[in-house]
Amino acid sequence: MTTLEEPAAGAAAPRILTELPGPRGRALIARDQAVASPSLTRAYPLVAESGSGYFVTDVDGNRFLDFAAGIAVASTGHSHPAVVAAIKAQADRLIHIAATDFYEPRYTEFMERLAAIAPFPEKARVFLTNSGTEAVEGAIKLARYHTHRAGIIAFEGGFHGRTMGALSLTNSKLKQRAGFGPLLPMVHHAPFPHISAWREESGGDGSAELEVLRSSIFGRLIAPSDVAAIVVEPIQGEGGYFPAPASFLAALREMCDQHGILLIVDEIQSGMGRTGRWWAVEHAGIEPDIVTSAKGIASGMPLGAFIARESVWTWPSGAHGSTFAGNPVCVAAGLATLDLIESGLMANAAAMGDRLRDGLEQVAAGSRSVRDIRGEGLMLGVEFGSHDAANAVQQAAFERGLLTLECGQASLRFSPPLIVDAAAVDTAARIFAEALPAAREPEPGVPVSGG
């Protein structure tokens, strides 16, 4: 068991100087609310001014320990010197060329690097995108074209983006879909094994959910011969940081092989070394046909990709393209990011993930509020008994200088930059311990007393 140690003075310590938000923060929030789309949601009133490593500093000088990493995007930390240098050098050289019309060296090199780490042995080809949702859109189009089928199977609780095709697969929150129909036709959502230490509705291996897919969806709603792809997150992100059991993923692979369906794994949040391997699906030993990637792929620059087996790329020239995707500056950041992940950050994610889980479990031991701690590497979720409890702990942690983010119905995600060290991990666990009483939940099964 890890012993939590006090960090050296200031080494990993947040610094809160004002009430939150401070006066400059309040002024900026007022300006923002006057012009921003009402669809934007903010977890709490953080007004970021700068970032360095695993710290974010707001406009009032308050410094926060960042265990959200911009929704798992700042994989190498904020403004990593190697990434910044790559961006500056490329901006001096060439900012834009439209790489779907012309050739550019770094674009080609980045595709080569991604193809080399594809989670399957067959030769891979790559299409670069601007974002995760674009990667999902492209994967859907490729799957439909290759199979000459229209149907898609996605999963309850999944999140795949907000553009219309990706939104048709997304099933994590009703408000993300409400009012935007009709969505993509022939998309069906199967139950996902949301296995938690305190839930009883799942047998623990996904077999009950697989039976619904086989007998109800394939048996009554859509013929397997009409399905182009099954799209699954190896670890659901927005849905609550639920890992899919290895046996569940293996059964999906077998099902796809049986019916000529493509298996698409959405690794937009779980990939790029976050779980201690390049791809979360590797923990299960399953090989997909297509993998989508974004978020941590370029340390905060807008970049994504979908990678597929060469045999799947049967569409012709001009069938898909993009003006900005694979922008030279973004790709330069991506190359620097891959170098850093490969040269030690992926191994650090595994080691610090173990330490973080151990620390969170020590804090939660005997707690009346924490129901489950789950995940892989530096993609860990802490589940509470209610949304209100999770939100209260998130807010209390923020007030103490720790950034986390809610996910699912009642969970907090811990997804720090892959550069975190023992001092940062132990400080985060300690602040979590201080914030935990804000949940104010009774023991499961114990009635709430008082008015």
PDB file of N, CA, C and O in Angstrom, residues 350-400:
ATOM      1  N   ALA A 350       1.039   4.477 -16.026  1.00  0.00           N
ATOM      2  CA  ALA A 350       0.760   3.208 -15.352  1.00  0.00           C
ATOM      3  C   ALA A 350       1.170   3.269 -13.883  1.00  0.00           C
ATOM      4  O   ALA A 350       0.400   2.895 -12.984  1.00  0.00           O
ATOM      5  N   ALA A 351       2.377   3.762 -13.626  1.00  0.00           N
ATOM      6  CA  ALA A 351       2.883   3.814 -12.247  1.00  0.00           C
ATOM      7  C   ALA A 351       2.104   4.797 -11.393  1.00  0.00           C
ATOM      8  O   ALA A 351       1.688   4.486 -10.261  1.00  0.00           O
ATOM      9  N   MET A 352       1.891   6.022 -11.900  1.00  0.00           N
ATOM     10  CA  MET A 352       1.164   7.019 -11.124  1.00  0.00           C
ATOM     11  C   MET A 352      -0.324   6.689 -11.030  1.00  0.00           C
ATOM     12  O   MET A 352      -0.992   7.055 -10.063  1.00  0.00           O
ATOM     13  N   GLY A 353      -0.833   5.959 -12.022  1.00  0.00           N
ATOM     14  CA  GLY A 353      -2.217   5.503 -11.927  1.00  0.00           C
ATOM     15  C   GLY A 353      -2.413   4.547 -10.766  1.00  0.00           C
ATOM     16  O   GLY A 353      -3.394   4.630 -10.026  1.00  0.00           O
ATOM     17  N   ASP A 354      -1.459   3.637 -10.595  1.00  0.00           N
ATOM     18  CA  ASP A 354      -1.525   2.722  -9.445  1.00  0.00           C
ATOM     19  C   ASP A 354      -1.456   3.497  -8.131  1.00  0.00           C
ATOM     20  O   ASP A 354      -2.174   3.200  -7.169  1.00  0.00           O
ATOM     21  N   ARG A 355      -0.577   4.478  -8.083  1.00  0.00           N
ATOM     22  CA  ARG A 355      -0.423   5.266  -6.858  1.00  0.00           C
ATOM     23  C   ARG A 355      -1.687   6.090  -6.574  1.00  0.00           C
ATOM     24  O   ARG A 355      -2.134   6.186  -5.424  1.00  0.00           O
ATOM     25  N   LEU A 356      -2.262   6.669  -7.620  1.00  0.00           N
ATOM     26  CA  LEU A 356      -3.468   7.462  -7.436  1.00  0.00           C
ATOM     27  C   LEU A 356      -4.630   6.597  -6.978  1.00  0.00           C
ATOM     28  O   LEU A 356      -5.363   6.969  -6.050  1.00  0.00           O
ATOM     29  N   ARG A 357      -4.813   5.445  -7.602  1.00  0.00           N
ATOM     30  CA  ARG A 357      -5.888   4.544  -7.174  1.00  0.00           C
ATOM     31  C   ARG A 357      -5.701   4.141  -5.710  1.00  0.00           C
ATOM     32  O   ARG A 357      -6.649   4.147  -4.920  1.00  0.00           O
ATOM     33  N   ASP A 358      -4.476   3.800  -5.369  1.00  0.00           N
ATOM     34  CA  ASP A 358      -4.184   3.405  -3.982  1.00  0.00           C
ATOM     35  C   ASP A 358      -4.528   4.541  -3.022  1.00  0.00           C
ATOM     36  O   ASP A 358      -5.143   4.339  -1.970  1.00  0.00           O
ATOM     37  N   GLY A 359      -4.119   5.764  -3.375  1.00  0.00           N
ATOM     38  CA  GLY A 359      -4.412   6.911  -2.511  1.00  0.00           C
ATOM     39  C   GLY A 359      -5.900   7.182  -2.387  1.00  0.00           C
ATOM     40  O   GLY A 359      -6.402   7.454  -1.285  1.00  0.00           O
ATOM     41  N   LEU A 360      -6.633   7.119  -3.497  1.00  0.00           N
ATOM     42  CA  LEU A 360      -8.078   7.352  -3.457  1.00  0.00           C
ATOM     43  C   LEU A 360      -8.776   6.267  -2.645  1.00  0.00           C
ATOM     44  O   LEU A 360      -9.726   6.552  -1.896  1.00  0.00           O
ATOM     45  N   GLU A 361      -8.320   5.035  -2.787  1.00  0.00           N
ATOM     46  CA  GLU A 361      -8.937   3.939  -2.029  1.00  0.00           C
ATOM     47  C   GLU A 361      -8.677   4.091  -0.535  1.00  0.00           C
ATOM     48  O   GLU A 361      -9.560   3.792   0.285  1.00  0.00           O
ATOM     49  N   GLN A 362      -7.479   4.555  -0.169  1.00  0.00           N
ATOM     50  CA  GLN A 362      -7.204   4.801   1.254  1.00  0.00           C
ATOM     51  C   GLN A 362      -8.132   5.871   1.805  1.00  0.00           C
ATOM     52  O   GLN A 362      -8.689   5.731   2.904  1.00  0.00           O
ATOM     53  N   VAL A 363      -8.319   6.930   1.044  1.00  0.00           N
ATOM     54  CA  VAL A 363      -9.194   8.018   1.483  1.00  0.00           C
ATOM     55  C   VAL A 363     -10.627   7.534   1.605  1.00  0.00           C
ATOM     56  O   VAL A 363     -11.351   7.887   2.549  1.00  0.00           O
ATOM     57  N   ALA A 364     -11.066   6.715   0.642  1.00  0.00           N
ATOM     58  CA  ALA A 364     -12.464   6.293   0.588  1.00  0.00           C
ATOM     59  C   ALA A 364     -12.778   5.143   1.538  1.00  0.00           C
ATOM     60  O   ALA A 364     -13.964   4.840   1.753  1.00  0.00           O
ATOM     61  N   ALA A 365     -11.759   4.501   2.087  1.00  0.00           N
ATOM     62  CA  ALA A 365     -11.998   3.352   2.959  1.00  0.00           C
ATOM     63  C   ALA A 365     -12.922   3.731   4.115  1.00  0.00           C
ATOM     64  O   ALA A 365     -12.655   4.658   4.865  1.00  0.00           O
ATOM     65  N   GLY A 366     -14.016   3.040   4.229  1.00  0.00           N
ATOM     66  CA  GLY A 366     -14.967   3.322   5.300  1.00  0.00           C
ATOM     67  C   GLY A 366     -15.872   4.507   5.032  1.00  0.00           C
ATOM     68  O   GLY A 366     -16.691   4.857   5.873  1.00  0.00           O
ATOM     69  N   SER A 367     -15.719   5.150   3.870  1.00  0.00           N
ATOM     70  CA  SER A 367     -16.547   6.309   3.558  1.00  0.00           C
ATOM     71  C   SER A 367     -17.993   5.890   3.330  1.00  0.00           C
ATOM     72  O   SER A 367     -18.271   4.845   2.743  1.00  0.00           O
ATOM     73  N   ARG A 368     -18.911   6.734   3.769  1.00  0.00           N
ATOM     74  CA  ARG A 368     -20.318   6.501   3.510  1.00  0.00           C
ATOM     75  C   ARG A 368     -20.745   7.070   2.161  1.00  0.00           C
ATOM     76  O   ARG A 368     -21.888   6.909   1.758  1.00  0.00           O
ATOM     77  N   SER A 369     -19.832   7.727   1.476  1.00  0.00           N
ATOM     78  CA  SER A 369     -20.180   8.437   0.246  1.00  0.00           C
ATOM     79  C   SER A 369     -19.687   7.748  -1.020  1.00  0.00           C
ATOM     80  O   SER A 369     -20.390   7.737  -2.023  1.00  0.00           O
ATOM     81  N   VAL A 370     -18.468   7.204  -0.985  1.00  0.00           N
ATOM     82  CA  VAL A 370     -17.882   6.620  -2.186  1.00  0.00           C
ATOM     83  C   VAL A 370     -18.422   5.214  -2.389  1.00  0.00           C
ATOM     84  O   VAL A 370     -18.355   4.374  -1.503  1.00  0.00           O
ATOM     85  N   ARG A 371     -18.952   4.971  -3.589  1.00  0.00           N
ATOM     86  CA  ARG A 371     -19.519   3.668  -3.917  1.00  0.00           C
ATOM     87  C   ARG A 371     -18.548   2.787  -4.702  1.00  0.00           C
ATOM     88  O   ARG A 371     -18.604   1.573  -4.631  1.00  0.00           O
ATOM     89  N   ASP A 372     -17.665   3.404  -5.487  1.00  0.00           N
ATOM     90  CA  ASP A 372     -16.781   2.608  -6.323  1.00  0.00           C
ATOM     91  C   ASP A 372     -15.628   3.476  -6.804  1.00  0.00           C
ATOM     92  O   ASP A 372     -15.774   4.694  -6.970  1.00  0.00           O
ATOM     93  N   ILE A 373     -14.481   2.851  -7.024  1.00  0.00           N
ATOM     94  CA  ILE A 373     -13.324   3.475  -7.678  1.00  0.00           C
ATOM     95  C   ILE A 373     -12.884   2.516  -8.773  1.00  0.00           C
ATOM     96  O   ILE A 373     -12.659   1.330  -8.517  1.00  0.00           O
ATOM     97  N   ARG A 374     -12.796   3.003 -10.017  1.00  0.00           N
ATOM     98  CA  ARG A 374     -12.541   2.107 -11.139  1.00  0.00           C
ATOM     99  C   ARG A 374     -11.759   2.838 -12.233  1.00  0.00           C
ATOM    100  O   ARG A 374     -11.654   4.065 -12.230  1.00  0.00           O
ATOM    101  N   GLY A 375     -11.245   2.061 -13.175  1.00  0.00           N
ATOM    102  CA  GLY A 375     -10.536   2.632 -14.309  1.00  0.00           C
ATOM    103  C   GLY A 375      -9.183   1.982 -14.509  1.00  0.00           C
ATOM    104  O   GLY A 375      -8.850   0.974 -13.874  1.00  0.00           O
ATOM    105  N   GLU A 376      -8.410   2.554 -15.412  1.00  0.00           N
ATOM    106  CA  GLU A 376      -7.061   2.067 -15.719  1.00  0.00           C
ATOM    107  C   GLU A 376      -6.111   3.250 -15.790  1.00  0.00           C
ATOM    108  O   GLU A 376      -6.450   4.308 -16.325  1.00  0.00           O
ATOM    109  N   GLY A 377      -4.893   3.070 -15.277  1.00  0.00           N
ATOM    110  CA  GLY A 377      -3.874   4.100 -15.376  1.00  0.00           C
ATOM    111  C   GLY A 377      -4.354   5.417 -14.815  1.00  0.00           C
ATOM    112  O   GLY A 377      -4.898   5.485 -13.699  1.00  0.00           O
ATOM    113  N   LEU A 378      -4.162   6.485 -15.584  1.00  0.00           N
ATOM    114  CA  LEU A 378      -4.589   7.817 -15.148  1.00  0.00           C
ATOM    115  C   LEU A 378      -5.948   8.173 -15.744  1.00  0.00           C
ATOM    116  O   LEU A 378      -6.201   9.297 -16.164  1.00  0.00           O
ATOM    117  N   MET A 379      -6.826   7.191 -15.753  1.00  0.00           N
ATOM    118  CA  MET A 379      -8.227   7.374 -16.146  1.00  0.00           C
ATOM    119  C   MET A 379      -9.069   6.672 -15.100  1.00  0.00           C
ATOM    120  O   MET A 379      -9.533   5.555 -15.281  1.00  0.00           O
ATOM    121  N   LEU A 380      -9.255   7.372 -13.968  1.00  0.00           N
ATOM    122  CA  LEU A 380      -9.927   6.785 -12.815  1.00  0.00           C
ATOM    123  C   LEU A 380     -11.199   7.545 -12.492  1.00  0.00           C
ATOM    124  O   LEU A 380     -11.234   8.773 -12.510  1.00  0.00           O
ATOM    125  N   GLY A 381     -12.251   6.798 -12.178  1.00  0.00           N
ATOM    126  CA  GLY A 381     -13.523   7.382 -11.787  1.00  0.00           C
ATOM    127  C   GLY A 381     -13.869   7.023 -10.353  1.00  0.00           C
ATOM    128  O   GLY A 381     -13.633   5.894  -9.912  1.00  0.00           O
ATOM    129  N   VAL A 382     -14.408   7.987  -9.628  1.00  0.00           N
ATOM    130  CA  VAL A 382     -14.880   7.772  -8.262  1.00  0.00           C
ATOM    131  C   VAL A 382     -16.384   7.989  -8.274  1.00  0.00           C
ATOM    132  O   VAL A 382     -16.856   9.086  -8.588  1.00  0.00           O
ATOM    133  N   GLU A 383     -17.135   6.949  -7.949  1.00  0.00           N
ATOM    134  CA  GLU A 383     -18.592   7.024  -8.017  1.00  0.00           C
ATOM    135  C   GLU A 383     -19.202   7.288  -6.644  1.00  0.00           C
ATOM    136  O   GLU A 383     -18.797   6.695  -5.636  1.00  0.00           O
ATOM    137  N   PHE A 384     -20.200   8.168  -6.634  1.00  0.00           N
ATOM    138  CA  PHE A 384     -20.950   8.504  -5.419  1.00  0.00           C
ATOM    139  C   PHE A 384     -22.390   7.996  -5.546  1.00  0.00           C
ATOM    140  O   PHE A 384     -22.779   7.490  -6.605  1.00  0.00           O
ATOM    141  N   GLY A 385     -23.147   8.170  -4.512  1.00  0.00           N
ATOM    142  CA  GLY A 385     -24.524   7.691  -4.510  1.00  0.00           C
ATOM    143  C   GLY A 385     -25.489   8.586  -5.249  1.00  0.00           C
ATOM    144  O   GLY A 385     -26.617   8.182  -5.529  1.00  0.00           O
ATOM    145  N   SER A 386     -25.068   9.805  -5.588  1.00  0.00           N
ATOM    146  CA  SER A 386     -25.968  10.732  -6.264  1.00  0.00           C
ATOM    147  C   SER A 386     -25.164  11.784  -7.016  1.00  0.00           C
ATOM    148  O   SER A 386     -23.992  12.031  -6.712  1.00  0.00           O
ATOM    149  N   HIS A 387     -25.827  12.398  -7.986  1.00  0.00           N
ATOM    150  CA  HIS A 387     -25.213  13.508  -8.709  1.00  0.00           C
ATOM    151  C   HIS A 387     -24.881  14.649  -7.762  1.00  0.00           C
ATOM    152  O   HIS A 387     -23.811  15.270  -7.865  1.00  0.00           O
ATOM    153  N   ASP A 388     -25.795  14.947  -6.840  1.00  0.00           N
ATOM    154  CA  ASP A 388     -25.571  16.060  -5.908  1.00  0.00           C
ATOM    155  C   ASP A 388     -24.316  15.847  -5.077  1.00  0.00           C
ATOM    156  O   ASP A 388     -23.557  16.797  -4.818  1.00  0.00           O
ATOM    157  N   ALA A 389     -24.081  14.607  -4.655  1.00  0.00           N
ATOM    158  CA  ALA A 389     -22.891  14.323  -3.848  1.00  0.00           C
ATOM    159  C   ALA A 389     -21.621  14.513  -4.679  1.00  0.00           C
ATOM    160  O   ALA A 389     -20.647  15.127  -4.221  1.00  0.00           O
ATOM    161  N   ALA A 390     -21.620  13.984  -5.909  1.00  0.00           N
ATOM    162  CA  ALA A 390     -20.452  14.150  -6.774  1.00  0.00           C
ATOM    163  C   ALA A 390     -20.185  15.619  -7.058  1.00  0.00           C
ATOM    164  O   ALA A 390     -19.036  16.081  -7.016  1.00  0.00           O
ATOM    165  N   ASN A 391     -21.236  16.372  -7.326  1.00  0.00           N
ATOM    166  CA  ASN A 391     -21.088  17.788  -7.613  1.00  0.00           C
ATOM    167  C   ASN A 391     -20.561  18.555  -6.401  1.00  0.00           C
ATOM    168  O   ASN A 391     -19.724  19.464  -6.528  1.00  0.00           O
ATOM    169  N   ALA A 392     -21.042  18.188  -5.216  1.00  0.00           N
ATOM    170  CA  ALA A 392     -20.596  18.865  -3.996  1.00  0.00           C
ATOM    171  C   ALA A 392     -19.116  18.632  -3.742  1.00  0.00           C
ATOM    172  O   ALA A 392     -18.376  19.551  -3.352  1.00  0.00           O
ATOM    173  N   VAL A 393     -18.649  17.408  -3.975  1.00  0.00           N
ATOM    174  CA  VAL A 393     -17.228  17.105  -3.778  1.00  0.00           C
ATOM    175  C   VAL A 393     -16.390  17.803  -4.847  1.00  0.00           C
ATOM    176  O   VAL A 393     -15.306  18.329  -4.558  1.00  0.00           O
ATOM    177  N   GLN A 394     -16.881  17.828  -6.079  1.00  0.00           N
ATOM    178  CA  GLN A 394     -16.180  18.549  -7.140  1.00  0.00           C
ATOM    179  C   GLN A 394     -16.002  20.015  -6.763  1.00  0.00           C
ATOM    180  O   GLN A 394     -14.912  20.585  -6.933  1.00  0.00           O
ATOM    181  N   GLN A 395     -17.053  20.637  -6.266  1.00  0.00           N
ATOM    182  CA  GLN A 395     -16.988  22.052  -5.890  1.00  0.00           C
ATOM    183  C   GLN A 395     -16.051  22.256  -4.697  1.00  0.00           C
ATOM    184  O   GLN A 395     -15.250  23.208  -4.679  1.00  0.00           O
ATOM    185  N   ALA A 396     -16.137  21.367  -3.713  1.00  0.00           N
ATOM    186  CA  ALA A 396     -15.272  21.489  -2.538  1.00  0.00           C
ATOM    187  C   ALA A 396     -13.803  21.305  -2.910  1.00  0.00           C
ATOM    188  O   ALA A 396     -12.921  21.981  -2.364  1.00  0.00           O
ATOM    189  N   ALA A 397     -13.524  20.411  -3.842  1.00  0.00           N
ATOM    190  CA  ALA A 397     -12.152  20.227  -4.306  1.00  0.00           C
ATOM    191  C   ALA A 397     -11.656  21.468  -5.035  1.00  0.00           C
ATOM    192  O   ALA A 397     -10.513  21.911  -4.841  1.00  0.00           O
ATOM    193  N   PHE A 398     -12.516  22.051  -5.867  1.00  0.00           N
ATOM    194  CA  PHE A 398     -12.158  23.282  -6.573  1.00  0.00           C
ATOM    195  C   PHE A 398     -11.803  24.393  -5.592  1.00  0.00           C
ATOM    196  O   PHE A 398     -10.805  25.104  -5.761  1.00  0.00           O
ATOM    197  N   GLU A 399     -12.592  24.534  -4.561  1.00  0.00           N
ATOM    198  CA  GLU A 399     -12.350  25.588  -3.573  1.00  0.00           C
ATOM    199  C   GLU A 399     -11.025  25.384  -2.849  1.00  0.00           C
ATOM    200  O   GLU A 399     -10.458  26.343  -2.314  1.00  0.00           O
ATOM    201  N   ARG A 400     -10.529  24.149  -2.842  1.00  0.00           N
ATOM    202  CA  ARG A 400      -9.249  23.838  -2.196  1.00  0.00           C
ATOM    203  C   ARG A 400      -8.100  23.772  -3.198  1.00  0.00           C
ATOM    204  O   ARG A 400      -6.972  23.437  -2.834  1.00  0.00           O
TER     205      ARG A 400
END
